[in-house]
Structure formats: C-alpha cells, structure tokens
Amino acid sequence: MAWFKRQSGELDSSGEKKVRTEGLWVKCEGCRQIIWKKDLEENLNICPKCDKHFRIDARARLAILLDDGEYETFSDNLSSTDPLKFVDLKPYAERLKRAQEETGLTDAVINARGELNGRPVIISAMEYGFIGGSMGSVVGEMITRAVELALESKQPIIIISASGGARMMEGVLSLMQLAKISAALAKLDEARVPYISVLTDPTTGGVTASFAMLGDLNIAEPGALIGFAGPRVIEQTIRQKLPPGFQRSEFLLEHGMLDAVVHRKEMKAYISRALEFMTPAASQASA
Ligand SMILES: [Zn+2]
C-alpha cells in the first residue's frame, strides 16, 4: 500500500532539528513520544511513558530531596577570578558572566543545608546548566567547604553530581580540586560521617575520577551517562567496539562500579533509609 518505504523506519533526529511546540510539549528522547510538559513536570521530569529520567537542575534536586523543599544555602559568595585569562571561542570571563545570568548562581554548584525526612543533612548539588557543570576552583572550594561543614557539624553529606568534568578554562587549578575534595572526604571518612554520592546524567571526567566515586554509598539515577573518558576516545585507544549500554548506570552496577541504581521517585526514601542504617546512634537519639 505504501508509496515508498522508509529505510531505517525512523526519521533522523540528530543535529539541530528540534520539534518546536512553543514550550508546551516535549519529545522524549527515550521513546520518541510527545509528552505534555506539565505531565512531565508533575512526574518529576521522568517520562510517564518510558520512565526516561530527564535532566533537572540543582534547585529541582534540592526541592525533591529536602523536606518541604526548604533549605539554606551557604558559601554562595565565591566566583572565579579567571586566573589564566583564558580565551577559546569566547573569553572565559564572558562565559562565566553569561552562565551566572542564566542560572542565577555564581558557579556550577549549590551548597544547601536542610532536613531529609527530619534528619539534618548537607547537600552539594551540581548545576549542569552552568558551563556543563564543570569543576573549576570555585566548585572545588564550595564542595570542600560543604564537606568541612559536614565534618564540623557531624551531619551527613550528599553530593549530587552532574558534570562534564574538570573545567578546562582553569587548567591545572581545576585538576587540583580532585585532590583537595578527596583529601577533605578522607577526613570525613576518619570521623565516620556518612557521605552519599548521587551520580546523575551525566557524570564524567574529573568528577567521576574523584569525589563522585568516593561515597560510602555510590548511587545513580537510571540511564545516567557515567564515565571518565568518552566512548569514542576509549574505542580509539583500545581499538575495540564497546558493548551496548557501556557507561550507563545499569552497566556500571552490573560491573561493580555502583552500589545501586535508584529511581528518582525512590531517591529520597532510599537515602533516608541508608542514613538511618549508617547513623544508628543519631536515629536512636531522635526516636
Ligand atoms: Zn519516553
């Protein structure tokens, strides 16, 4: 009956092409269905049809995890000084300014204090919308301060990663942050204060290579891209084809790199149970 046959069965959706729907509808990359944006938002930005977890910003993360969406931010007065006066396609200073205007943040992380099911916690939530959630000296310093506050207050810390890795515009100063945060986490470990790492889509590069994999518990959202180098670089290096699903949460769980893959809707309850288990004394005191 058909006048012509489409070879691949699907339209090529790569490139810049996007369905313009005046912001009311979005197309799911998972199942290619058109979803009413309001339905998506009410479902914590998870596709109601195929369960694909869409990316959400740092504020949405905090709102999901902290009781009544209430929290107090701290160390939010730091911003990068562009020490290398770095210029690529655009000056770094210009990129920073634009990202600050767009996100209303000084850099790619929010430090927050609040309660999670009644338990005081500290959360550092990374903002992918700020230069790809890249970790420069400010992100490194803010996360370190959050870890130090956890140490001082003996409150558990949760770090939610969403990052392309170290910020190349700050060169070696970005790389230093890997060591700095890791050292602070080692002190936290000695003091036996729990640290839960939540890896979200995407968590790559220097963030994976440092704090994101150093949690007492390393958990990820379903389908998140998690890795160090990108798949193309690895394929070219080892000259082998990578298996399907490589660098996705489920694959990493199967290969022992993660402790659990947790659905966004279950995340708060999961973390709450884990903290209950990790800090029995505190839960007895509050009981
Ligand atoms: Zn879908």
Short mmCIF file of C-alpha atoms and ligand atoms in Angstrom, two decimals:
data_model
loop_
_atom_site.label_atom_id
_atom_site.label_comp_id
_atom_site.label_asym_id
_atom_site.label_seq_id
_atom_site.Cartn_x
_atom_site.Cartn_y
_atom_site.Cartn_z
CA MET A 1 0.00 0.00 0.00
CA ALA A 2 2.75 2.43 0.88
CA TRP A 3 4.10 4.56 -1.92
CA PHE A 4 7.59 4.41 -0.59
CA LYS A 5 9.43 2.61 2.13
CA ARG A 6 11.49 4.36 4.75
CA GLN A 7 14.78 2.58 5.07
CA SER A 8 15.57 2.90 8.76
CA GLY A 9 11.98 3.10 9.90
CA GLU A 10 12.72 6.27 11.77
CA LEU A 11 13.42 9.86 10.95
CA ASP A 12 16.90 11.05 11.68
CA SER A 13 16.61 13.21 14.77
CA SER A 14 20.29 14.04 15.10
CA GLY A 15 21.64 17.50 14.61
CA GLU A 16 19.98 20.73 15.45
CA LYS A 17 16.46 19.74 14.48
CA LYS A 18 14.00 20.07 17.31
CA VAL A 19 10.24 19.92 17.44
CA ARG A 20 9.01 23.43 18.09
CA THR A 21 5.98 23.25 20.26
CA GLU A 22 6.04 26.62 21.98
CA GLY A 23 7.21 25.01 25.18
CA LEU A 24 4.00 23.11 25.89
CA TRP A 25 5.14 19.77 24.61
CA VAL A 26 8.43 17.94 24.68
CA LYS A 27 9.65 15.00 22.71
CA CYS A 28 11.09 12.18 24.80
CA GLU A 29 14.47 11.01 23.56
CA GLY A 30 13.80 7.64 25.12
CA CYS A 31 10.53 6.60 23.46
CA ARG A 32 10.17 9.44 20.92
CA GLN A 33 6.68 10.15 22.12
CA ILE A 34 5.37 13.65 22.50
CA ILE A 35 4.65 14.42 26.13
CA TRP A 36 2.70 17.29 27.58
CA LYS A 37 5.27 19.29 29.53
CA LYS A 38 3.00 19.65 32.52
CA ASP A 39 2.64 15.87 32.78
CA LEU A 40 6.40 15.57 32.64
CA GLU A 41 6.94 18.17 35.36
CA GLU A 42 4.34 16.63 37.62
CA ASN A 43 6.17 13.33 37.21
CA LEU A 44 9.49 14.82 38.49
CA ASN A 45 10.65 15.14 34.88
CA ILE A 46 10.50 11.41 34.27
CA CYS A 47 8.82 10.31 31.05
CA PRO A 48 5.39 8.92 32.05
CA LYS A 49 5.56 6.53 29.10
CA CYS A 50 9.06 5.02 29.17
CA ASP A 51 10.48 6.15 32.53
CA LYS A 52 13.35 8.05 30.99
CA HIS A 53 14.85 10.42 33.55
CA PHE A 54 15.21 13.89 32.04
CA ARG A 55 17.94 16.17 33.32
CA ILE A 56 16.86 18.55 36.05
CA ASP A 57 18.65 21.49 37.59
CA ALA A 58 20.25 21.76 41.01
CA ARG A 59 17.30 23.60 42.56
CA ALA A 60 14.90 20.87 41.46
CA ARG A 61 17.18 18.28 43.02
CA LEU A 62 17.15 20.09 46.35
CA ALA A 63 13.38 20.52 46.18
CA ILE A 64 12.93 16.78 45.67
CA LEU A 65 15.23 15.69 48.47
CA LEU A 66 14.77 18.24 51.22
CA ASP A 67 11.67 18.41 53.41
CA ASP A 68 9.11 20.94 52.12
CA GLY A 69 11.72 22.00 49.57
CA GLU A 70 13.23 24.22 52.26
CA TYR A 71 16.90 24.85 52.69
CA GLU A 72 19.51 27.42 53.48
CA THR A 73 22.40 27.96 51.08
CA PHE A 74 25.97 28.64 52.14
CA SER A 75 29.35 29.58 50.59
CA ASP A 76 27.50 31.12 47.68
CA ASN A 77 29.59 34.29 47.55
CA LEU A 78 32.52 32.82 45.63
CA SER A 79 33.16 33.38 41.96
CA SER A 80 36.04 32.59 39.64
CA THR A 81 38.78 35.16 39.06
CA ASP A 82 39.72 33.68 35.66
CA PRO A 83 43.35 33.29 36.76
CA LEU A 84 44.59 32.16 33.33
CA LYS A 85 42.70 34.88 31.43
CA PHE A 86 41.58 32.01 29.26
CA VAL A 87 40.13 32.53 25.81
CA ASP A 88 38.82 29.83 23.48
CA LEU A 89 35.98 30.67 21.12
CA LYS A 90 34.92 33.22 23.68
CA PRO A 91 36.74 34.67 26.69
CA TYR A 92 36.13 32.57 29.79
CA ALA A 93 35.12 35.71 31.68
CA GLU A 94 32.30 36.19 29.19
CA ARG A 95 31.17 32.56 29.52
CA LEU A 96 31.12 32.93 33.28
CA LYS A 97 29.08 36.08 33.17
CA ARG A 98 26.55 34.54 30.83
CA ALA A 99 26.24 31.38 32.90
CA GLN A 100 25.76 33.47 36.03
CA GLU A 101 22.99 35.45 34.38
CA GLU A 102 21.27 32.38 33.04
CA THR A 103 21.35 30.31 36.22
CA GLY A 104 21.35 32.99 38.90
CA LEU A 105 24.26 31.13 40.51
CA THR A 106 27.87 32.22 40.95
CA ASP A 107 29.19 28.85 39.80
CA ALA A 108 28.16 25.29 38.97
CA VAL A 109 27.05 24.08 42.40
CA ILE A 110 24.59 24.91 45.19
CA ASN A 111 25.53 24.19 48.79
CA ALA A 112 22.46 23.68 50.95
CA ARG A 113 21.54 22.74 54.50
CA GLY A 114 18.17 21.31 55.22
CA GLU A 115 16.37 18.26 56.54
CA LEU A 116 15.78 14.97 54.81
CA ASN A 117 12.88 13.17 56.47
CA GLY A 118 13.61 15.15 59.61
CA ARG A 119 17.34 14.49 59.63
CA PRO A 120 19.67 17.48 59.18
CA VAL A 121 21.83 16.99 56.09
CA ILE A 122 24.18 18.94 53.88
CA ILE A 123 23.78 18.73 50.13
CA SER A 124 26.03 19.95 47.35
CA ALA A 125 24.05 19.83 44.12
CA MET A 126 25.88 20.45 40.87
CA GLU A 127 24.30 22.57 38.14
CA TYR A 128 24.84 21.16 34.67
CA GLY A 129 23.41 24.32 33.13
CA PHE A 130 26.45 26.27 34.34
CA ILE A 131 29.22 25.58 31.77
CA GLY A 132 28.35 21.89 31.69
CA GLY A 133 28.60 21.53 35.45
CA SER A 134 32.34 21.75 35.05
CA MET A 135 34.51 21.81 38.15
CA GLY A 136 36.80 24.79 38.45
CA SER A 137 38.34 26.26 41.57
CA VAL A 138 35.02 27.65 42.86
CA VAL A 139 33.11 24.38 42.53
CA GLY A 140 36.04 22.60 44.18
CA GLU A 141 36.19 25.08 47.02
CA MET A 142 32.42 25.05 47.57
CA ILE A 143 32.25 21.27 47.71
CA THR A 144 35.26 21.20 50.03
CA ARG A 145 33.56 23.70 52.33
CA ALA A 146 30.41 21.60 52.33
CA VAL A 147 32.46 18.55 53.29
CA GLU A 148 34.20 20.55 56.03
CA LEU A 149 30.86 21.71 57.36
CA ALA A 150 29.69 18.10 57.41
CA LEU A 151 32.81 17.23 59.37
CA GLU A 152 32.37 20.06 61.83
CA SER A 153 28.64 19.56 62.37
CA LYS A 154 28.77 15.74 62.11
CA GLN A 155 25.89 15.91 59.65
CA PRO A 156 25.82 13.54 56.68
CA ILE A 157 26.62 14.97 53.28
CA ILE A 158 25.07 14.13 49.93
CA ILE A 159 26.82 15.30 46.78
CA ILE A 160 24.73 15.21 43.62
CA SER A 161 26.95 15.15 40.56
CA ALA A 162 26.01 16.41 37.11
CA SER A 163 29.20 17.35 35.38
CA GLY A 164 31.29 17.09 32.27
CA GLY A 165 34.41 17.01 34.47
CA ALA A 166 37.17 19.46 35.29
CA ARG A 167 36.87 22.97 33.84
CA MET A 168 39.50 23.28 31.15
CA MET A 169 39.43 27.08 31.29
CA GLU A 170 41.10 26.91 34.68
CA GLY A 171 43.65 24.30 33.66
CA VAL A 172 45.62 22.74 36.46
CA LEU A 173 43.69 24.72 39.09
CA SER A 174 40.67 22.60 38.16
CA LEU A 175 42.68 19.41 38.47
CA MET A 176 43.84 20.43 41.93
CA GLN A 177 40.24 20.26 43.08
CA LEU A 178 40.20 16.49 42.63
CA ALA A 179 42.90 16.15 45.26
CA LYS A 180 41.50 18.84 47.53
CA ILE A 181 38.00 17.40 47.73
CA SER A 182 39.32 13.86 48.05
CA ALA A 183 41.51 14.92 50.99
CA ALA A 184 38.55 16.57 52.73
CA LEU A 185 36.49 13.41 52.17
CA ALA A 186 39.26 11.29 53.69
CA LYS A 187 38.98 13.34 56.90
CA LEU A 188 35.22 12.88 56.83
CA ASP A 189 35.75 9.17 56.49
CA GLU A 190 38.09 9.11 59.51
CA ALA A 191 35.46 10.95 61.52
CA ARG A 192 32.88 8.37 60.37
CA VAL A 193 30.46 10.94 58.99
CA PRO A 194 28.42 9.42 56.14
CA TYR A 195 28.83 10.62 52.56
CA ILE A 196 26.39 9.52 49.88
CA SER A 197 27.30 10.20 46.27
CA VAL A 198 24.42 10.53 43.81
CA LEU A 199 25.52 10.34 40.19
CA THR A 200 23.13 11.80 37.66
CA ASP A 201 23.20 12.22 33.90
CA PRO A 202 25.97 12.99 33.03
CA THR A 203 28.83 12.42 35.48
CA THR A 204 32.14 12.23 33.66
CA GLY A 205 35.81 13.21 33.69
CA GLY A 206 37.48 14.52 36.81
CA VAL A 207 34.27 14.41 38.84
CA THR A 208 33.92 10.66 38.29
CA ALA A 209 37.65 10.36 38.88
CA SER A 210 37.39 11.92 42.32
CA PHE A 211 34.53 12.56 44.72
CA ALA A 212 31.66 11.03 42.73
CA MET A 213 33.15 7.56 43.20
CA LEU A 214 34.30 8.09 46.80
CA GLY A 215 30.93 7.86 48.55
CA ASP A 216 30.27 5.44 51.37
CA LEU A 217 27.44 4.69 49.01
CA ASN A 218 27.63 5.49 45.29
CA ILE A 219 24.18 5.50 43.74
CA ALA A 220 22.96 6.65 40.34
CA GLU A 221 19.76 7.51 38.55
CA PRO A 222 18.63 5.08 35.83
CA GLY A 223 20.19 5.54 32.41
CA ALA A 224 22.73 8.15 33.51
CA LEU A 225 25.91 8.52 31.49
CA ILE A 226 28.77 7.87 33.87
CA GLY A 227 32.38 7.53 32.82
CA PHE A 228 35.81 9.07 32.70
CA ALA A 229 36.82 9.43 29.05
CA GLY A 230 34.18 9.41 26.33
CA PRO A 231 33.35 6.19 24.43
CA ARG A 232 34.99 7.39 21.19
CA VAL A 233 38.30 8.06 22.91
CA ILE A 234 38.23 4.63 24.54
CA GLU A 235 37.35 2.86 21.28
CA GLN A 236 40.19 4.58 19.51
CA THR A 237 42.62 3.73 22.30
CA ILE A 238 41.78 0.06 22.80
CA ARG A 239 40.76 -0.49 19.16
CA GLN A 240 37.70 -2.45 20.15
CA LYS A 241 33.99 -1.90 19.81
CA LEU A 242 32.37 -1.14 23.13
CA PRO A 243 29.40 -3.20 24.32
CA PRO A 244 25.89 -1.69 24.19
CA GLY A 245 24.90 0.34 27.24
CA PHE A 246 28.54 0.96 28.09
CA GLN A 247 28.91 3.83 30.61
CA ARG A 248 25.26 3.79 31.61
CA SER A 249 24.22 3.33 35.26
CA GLU A 250 22.85 -0.20 34.78
CA PHE A 251 26.04 -1.39 33.08
CA LEU A 252 28.17 0.10 35.84
CA LEU A 253 26.04 -1.51 38.53
CA GLU A 254 26.38 -4.87 36.82
CA HIS A 255 30.17 -4.44 36.74
CA GLY A 256 30.54 -3.44 40.36
CA MET A 257 31.19 0.28 39.88
CA LEU A 258 28.00 1.38 41.64
CA ASP A 259 26.11 0.23 44.72
CA ALA A 260 22.64 0.85 43.36
CA VAL A 261 20.57 2.39 40.61
CA VAL A 262 17.75 4.30 42.23
CA HIS A 263 14.63 5.71 40.56
CA ARG A 264 14.19 9.45 41.08
CA LYS A 265 10.89 8.88 42.87
CA GLU A 266 12.57 6.47 45.29
CA MET A 267 15.68 8.56 45.85
CA LYS A 268 14.63 10.42 48.98
CA ALA A 269 13.32 7.31 50.73
CA TYR A 270 16.41 5.36 49.68
CA ILE A 271 18.85 7.95 51.03
CA SER A 272 16.81 8.28 54.19
CA ARG A 273 16.97 4.52 54.82
CA ALA A 274 20.69 4.45 54.05
CA LEU A 275 21.39 7.27 56.51
CA GLU A 276 19.27 5.54 59.13
CA PHE A 277 21.45 2.48 58.68
CA MET A 278 24.73 4.43 58.68
CA THR A 279 24.00 6.56 61.75
CA PRO A 280 22.16 4.29 64.20
CA ALA A 281 23.08 6.40 67.22
CA ALA A 282 21.52 9.53 65.81
CA SER A 283 18.31 7.76 64.87
CA GLN A 284 18.04 6.29 68.34
CA ALA A 285 18.55 9.69 69.88
CA SER A 286 15.79 11.19 67.77
CA ALA A 287 13.42 8.25 68.30
ZN ZN B 1 9.72 8.37 26.98
#
